[in-house]
PDB file of C-alpha atoms in Angstrom:
ATOM      1  CA  MET K  19       1.265  34.148  15.715  1.00 55.00           C
ATOM      2  CA  ALA K  20       3.170  37.334  17.312  1.00 62.00           C
ATOM      3  CA  ARG K  21       2.542  41.062  16.027  1.00 72.00           C
ATOM      4  CA  ILE K  22       5.310  41.675  13.995  1.00 73.00           C
ATOM      5  CA  ILE K  23       6.968  44.492  15.854  1.00 75.00           C
ATOM      6  CA  ASP K  24       6.853  42.137  19.294  1.00 81.00           C
ATOM      7  CA  LYS K  25       9.426  39.791  16.958  1.00 78.00           C
ATOM      8  CA  ILE K  26      11.711  41.922  16.442  1.00 77.00           C
ATOM      9  CA  LEU K  27      11.816  43.311  19.607  1.00 80.00           C
ATOM     10  CA  ALA K  28      12.015  39.907  20.992  1.00 82.00           C
ATOM     11  CA  ARG K  29      15.074  39.127  18.471  1.00 78.00           C
ATOM     12  CA  ARG K  30      16.772  42.214  19.739  1.00 77.00           C
ATOM     13  CA  LYS K  31      16.586  40.744  23.404  1.00 83.00           C
ATOM     14  CA  GLU K  32      18.051  37.606  22.340  1.00 82.00           C
ATOM     15  CA  ILE K  33      20.763  39.078  20.065  1.00 77.00           C
ATOM     16  CA  GLN K  34      21.962  41.799  23.045  1.00 78.00           C
ATOM     17  CA  ALA K  35      21.598  39.039  25.510  1.00 82.00           C
ATOM     18  CA  GLU K  36      23.771  36.659  23.291  1.00 81.00           C
ATOM     19  CA  ARG K  37      26.326  40.197  22.852  1.00 79.00           C
ATOM     20  CA  LEU K  38      26.478  40.510  26.686  1.00 81.00           C
ATOM     21  CA  SER K  39      27.282  36.613  27.220  1.00 82.00           C
ATOM     22  CA  GLN K  40      30.008  36.841  24.709  1.00 79.00           C
ATOM     23  CA  ALA K  41      31.304  39.988  26.035  1.00 77.00           C
ATOM     24  CA  VAL K  42      31.334  38.580  29.330  1.00 77.00           C
ATOM     25  CA  LEU K  43      33.076  35.389  28.132  1.00 77.00           C
ATOM     26  CA  SER K  44      35.581  37.706  26.170  1.00 75.00           C
ATOM     27  CA  GLU K  45      36.380  39.343  29.332  1.00 76.00           C
ATOM     28  CA  ALA K  46      37.048  36.504  31.691  1.00 71.00           C
ATOM     29  CA  ALA K  47      39.224  35.158  28.838  1.00 71.00           C
ATOM     30  CA  ASN K  48      41.203  38.407  28.250  1.00 70.00           C
ATOM     31  CA  ASP K  49      41.399  39.454  31.680  1.00 64.00           C
ATOM     32  CA  SER K  50      44.411  40.805  32.049  1.00 51.00           C
ATOM     33  CA  HIS K  51      44.438  42.758  28.773  1.00 53.00           C
ATOM     34  CA  HIS K  52      41.203  43.833  29.747  1.00 47.00           C
ATOM     35  CA  HIS K  53      40.332  48.017  28.525  1.00 49.00           C
ATOM     36  CA  GLU K  54      37.584  50.175  30.442  1.00 47.00           C
ATOM     37  CA  ASN K  55      35.552  51.054  27.672  1.00 48.00           C
ATOM     38  CA  ASP K  56      35.554  47.980  25.613  1.00 48.00           C
ATOM     39  CA  ASN K  57      32.086  46.317  26.416  1.00 47.00           C
ATOM     40  CA  ILE K  58      30.187  49.473  28.131  1.00 46.00           C
ATOM     41  CA  HIS K  59      26.774  49.715  26.574  1.00 47.00           C
ATOM     42  CA  ASN K  60      26.255  53.503  25.494  1.00 46.00           C
ATOM     43  CA  ASP K  61      22.186  53.764  25.506  1.00 48.00           C
ATOM     44  CA  ASN K  62      22.805  56.908  23.144  1.00 49.00           C
ATOM     45  CA  HIS K  63      24.261  55.038  20.393  1.00 46.00           C
ATOM     46  CA  PRO K  64      22.527  51.026  20.522  1.00 50.00           C
ATOM     47  CA  PRO K  65      24.568  48.376  19.273  1.00 53.00           C
ATOM     48  CA  SER K  66      24.145  47.732  15.745  1.00 58.00           C
ATOM     49  CA  ILE K  67      21.407  45.380  15.240  1.00 55.00           C
ATOM     50  CA  PRO K  68      21.357  42.512  12.251  1.00 66.00           C
ATOM     51  CA  TYR K  69      19.143  42.967   9.005  1.00 72.00           C
ATOM     52  CA  TYR K  70      15.230  41.605   9.254  1.00 78.00           C
ATOM     53  CA  TYR K  71      13.778  40.509   6.074  1.00 85.00           C
ATOM     54  CA  SER K  72      10.690  39.567   4.576  1.00 91.00           C
ATOM     55  CA  PHE K  73       9.311  38.313   1.401  1.00 93.00           C
ATOM     56  CA  GLU K  74       6.640  39.944  -0.816  1.00 94.00           C
ATOM     57  CA  TYR K  75       4.042  38.204  -2.605  1.00 94.00           C
ATOM     58  CA  PHE K  76       1.722  39.019  -5.449  1.00 92.00           C
ATOM     59  CA  PRO K  77      -1.342  36.634  -6.276  1.00 91.00           C
ATOM     60  CA  PRO K  78      -0.909  34.914  -9.036  1.00 91.00           C
ATOM     61  CA  LYS K  79      -3.801  34.650 -12.104  1.00 88.00           C
ATOM     62  CA  THR K  80      -3.995  31.225 -12.800  1.00 90.00           C
ATOM     63  CA  GLU K  81      -4.687  27.711 -10.565  1.00 89.00           C
ATOM     64  CA  PRO K  82      -1.090  26.754 -11.308  1.00 93.00           C
ATOM     65  CA  GLY K  83       0.669  29.523 -10.602  1.00 93.00           C
ATOM     66  CA  LEU K  84      -1.027  29.732  -7.227  1.00 91.00           C
ATOM     67  CA  ASP K  85      -0.097  25.966  -6.487  1.00 92.00           C
ATOM     68  CA  ASN K  86       3.416  26.933  -7.252  1.00 94.00           C
ATOM     69  CA  LEU K  87       3.269  30.106  -5.393  1.00 93.00           C
ATOM     70  CA  LEU K  88       1.733  27.912  -1.934  1.00 92.00           C
ATOM     71  CA  THR K  89       5.173  25.757  -2.284  1.00 93.00           C
ATOM     72  CA  ARG K  90       7.240  28.138  -3.051  1.00 93.00           C
ATOM     73  CA  ILE K  91       5.974  30.148   0.541  1.00 93.00           C
ATOM     74  CA  ASP K  92       6.506  26.998   2.609  1.00 92.00           C
ATOM     75  CA  ARG K  93       9.791  26.318   1.549  1.00 92.00           C
ATOM     76  CA  MET K  94      11.223  29.557   1.680  1.00 92.00           C
ATOM     77  CA  SER K  95       9.154  30.114   5.216  1.00 89.00           C
ATOM     78  CA  ARG K  96      10.712  27.257   6.453  1.00 88.00           C
ATOM     79  CA  ARG K  97      14.362  27.388   4.996  1.00 89.00           C
ATOM     80  CA  LEU K  98      14.897  30.965   4.864  1.00 88.00           C
ATOM     81  CA  ASP K  99      12.882  32.036   8.168  1.00 86.00           C
ATOM     82  CA  PRO K 100      11.972  35.671   7.337  1.00 90.00           C
ATOM     83  CA  LEU K 101      10.507  37.880  10.100  1.00 88.00           C
ATOM     84  CA  PHE K 102       6.925  38.116   8.461  1.00 91.00           C
ATOM     85  CA  VAL K 103       5.666  37.789   4.434  1.00 94.00           C
ATOM     86  CA  SER K 104       3.881  40.369   3.035  1.00 94.00           C
ATOM     87  CA  ILE K 105       0.936  39.456   0.730  1.00 94.00           C
ATOM     88  CA  THR K 106       0.080  42.176  -1.550  1.00 90.00           C
ATOM     89  CA  TRP K 107      -3.743  43.281  -2.542  1.00 83.00           C
ATOM     90  CA  GLY K 108      -5.067  43.678  -6.446  1.00 77.00           C
ATOM     91  CA  ALA K 109      -6.075  47.050  -7.413  1.00 70.00           C
ATOM     92  CA  ASN K 110      -9.623  47.763  -6.290  1.00 68.00           C
ATOM     93  CA  GLY K 111      -9.479  44.552  -4.669  1.00 71.00           C
ATOM     94  CA  SER K 112      -9.574  42.168  -7.959  1.00 78.00           C
ATOM     95  CA  THR K 113      -7.186  39.431  -5.755  1.00 83.00           C
ATOM     96  CA  LEU K 114      -9.479  39.444  -2.783  1.00 84.00           C
ATOM     97  CA  SER K 115      -9.822  35.611  -2.323  1.00 86.00           C
ATOM     98  CA  CYS K 116      -6.398  34.597  -3.686  1.00 88.00           C
ATOM     99  CA  THR K 117      -4.728  37.282  -1.457  1.00 90.00           C
ATOM    100  CA  LEU K 118      -6.842  35.927   1.495  1.00 89.00           C
ATOM    101  CA  ALA K 119      -6.165  32.253   0.848  1.00 88.00           C
ATOM    102  CA  LEU K 120      -2.074  32.727   0.425  1.00 91.00           C
ATOM    103  CA  ALA K 121      -2.717  34.931   3.824  1.00 91.00           C
ATOM    104  CA  GLY K 122      -4.053  32.301   5.524  1.00 89.00           C
ATOM    105  CA  HIS K 123      -2.055  29.283   3.938  1.00 89.00           C
ATOM    106  CA  ALA K 124       0.953  31.474   5.020  1.00 90.00           C
ATOM    107  CA  GLN K 125      -0.225  31.881   8.399  1.00 88.00           C
ATOM    108  CA  ARG K 126      -1.515  28.329   8.941  1.00 87.00           C
ATOM    109  CA  TYR K 127       0.467  26.051   7.301  1.00 88.00           C
ATOM    110  CA  ALA K 128       4.226  27.999   6.685  1.00 88.00           C
ATOM    111  CA  CYS K 129       3.610  29.260   9.928  1.00 87.00           C
ATOM    112  CA  VAL K 130       5.351  32.346   9.176  1.00 89.00           C
ATOM    113  CA  ASP K 131       3.481  35.921  10.066  1.00 90.00           C
ATOM    114  CA  VAL K 132       1.788  37.633   7.383  1.00 92.00           C
ATOM    115  CA  LEU K 133       1.244  41.411   6.604  1.00 93.00           C
ATOM    116  CA  LEU K 134      -1.145  41.792   4.321  1.00 93.00           C
ATOM    117  CA  HIS K 135      -1.619  44.919   2.125  1.00 90.00           C
ATOM    118  CA  LEU K 136      -5.334  46.175   1.797  1.00 89.00           C
ATOM    119  CA  SER K 137      -5.504  48.713  -0.798  1.00 85.00           C
ATOM    120  CA  CYS K 138      -8.806  50.521   0.200  1.00 84.00           C
ATOM    121  CA  THR K 139      -9.179  52.196  -3.363  1.00 79.00           C
ATOM    122  CA  GLY K 140     -13.206  51.568  -4.429  1.00 76.00           C
ATOM    123  CA  MET K 141     -14.207  50.305  -1.085  1.00 82.00           C
ATOM    124  CA  THR K 142     -16.642  51.360   1.056  1.00 84.00           C
ATOM    125  CA  ARG K 143     -16.264  51.399   5.038  1.00 87.00           C
ATOM    126  CA  GLU K 144     -18.757  48.083   5.565  1.00 92.00           C
ATOM    127  CA  GLN K 145     -16.654  46.245   2.910  1.00 88.00           C
ATOM    128  CA  ILE K 146     -13.088  47.587   4.520  1.00 90.00           C
ATOM    129  CA  ALA K 147     -14.916  46.065   7.682  1.00 93.00           C
ATOM    130  CA  GLU K 148     -15.994  42.975   6.088  1.00 93.00           C
ATOM    131  CA  VAL K 149     -12.396  42.413   4.276  1.00 90.00           C
ATOM    132  CA  LEU K 150     -10.734  42.951   7.971  1.00 93.00           C
ATOM    133  CA  ASP K 151     -13.115  40.519   9.682  1.00 94.00           C
ATOM    134  CA  MET K 152     -12.150  37.951   6.967  1.00 91.00           C
ATOM    135  CA  ALA K 153      -8.544  38.254   7.721  1.00 90.00           C
ATOM    136  CA  ARG K 154      -8.829  38.595  10.970  1.00 90.00           C
ATOM    137  CA  LYS K 155     -10.688  34.650  11.062  1.00 89.00           C
ATOM    138  CA  SER K 156      -7.806  33.932   8.627  1.00 86.00           C
ATOM    139  CA  GLY K 157      -5.415  34.572  11.404  1.00 86.00           C
ATOM    140  CA  VAL K 158      -4.242  37.019  10.364  1.00 89.00           C
ATOM    141  CA  HIS K 159      -3.860  40.517  12.378  1.00 88.00           C
ATOM    142  CA  ASN K 160      -1.043  42.721  10.530  1.00 91.00           C
ATOM    143  CA  ILE K 161      -2.190  45.038   7.990  1.00 92.00           C
ATOM    144  CA  LEU K 162      -1.149  47.219   6.176  1.00 92.00           C
ATOM    145  CA  ALA K 163      -3.871  49.482   4.840  1.00 89.00           C
ATOM    146  CA  LEU K 164      -3.308  51.767   1.667  1.00 86.00           C
ATOM    147  CA  ARG K 165      -5.575  54.222   0.314  1.00 81.00           C
ATOM    148  CA  GLY K 166      -4.372  53.549  -3.313  1.00 76.00           C
ATOM    149  CA  ASP K 167      -4.249  55.346  -6.318  1.00 75.00           C
ATOM    150  CA  PRO K 168      -7.342  57.267  -7.091  1.00 75.00           C
ATOM    151  CA  PRO K 169     -10.025  55.019  -8.614  1.00 70.00           C
ATOM    152  CA  PRO K 170      -9.823  54.759 -12.769  1.00 74.00           C
ATOM    153  CA  GLY K 171     -11.172  58.199 -14.397  1.00 79.00           C
ATOM    154  CA  LYS K 172     -10.417  60.271 -11.404  1.00 79.00           C
ATOM    155  CA  LYS K 173      -7.187  62.430 -11.490  1.00 80.00           C
ATOM    156  CA  GLY K 174      -6.963  62.694  -7.757  1.00 79.00           C
ATOM    157  CA  TRP K 175      -8.547  62.278  -3.993  1.00 75.00           C
ATOM    158  CA  GLU K 176     -11.354  64.356  -2.649  1.00 75.00           C
ATOM    159  CA  PHE K 177     -11.858  64.946   0.707  1.00 73.00           C
ATOM    160  CA  GLY K 178     -14.152  62.264   2.486  1.00 66.00           C
ATOM    161  CA  ASP K 179     -13.174  59.991  -0.275  1.00 64.00           C
ATOM    162  CA  VAL K 180     -12.147  56.268   0.642  1.00 60.00           C
TER     163      VAL K 180
END
């Protein structure tokens, strides 16, 4: 699967090529009414880009909820073609296995790129490395690593906290 930024850039190129093609066709059709500045591209003001969208899913707490969500991810990805889906992460890694299962399913079977949220609160560097390795093995390459809220019982972060 592609990196999300690569997909955005590729879609922008497709849109620009389509607009250029339309401009050429329009210019040929209206050759007698052509105005000098109609189809000039100004590099300081790129043409407007259509909206990109994604879906965000939170791992459910029950087995029936998981079945429902897997079906929903498949259906929404196939019908609506989001740029990517993001799979969130429960506090202190409470949804680790479900998050990775959802991310792997979406990546492999729904054929949609995944942005995995990784909240690093309360995790050691070794645990973070292990989760990153599991994500890689699931085919997930887009990760949003967050420090997250301070662990329970702490009012704030201290220098060196993970």
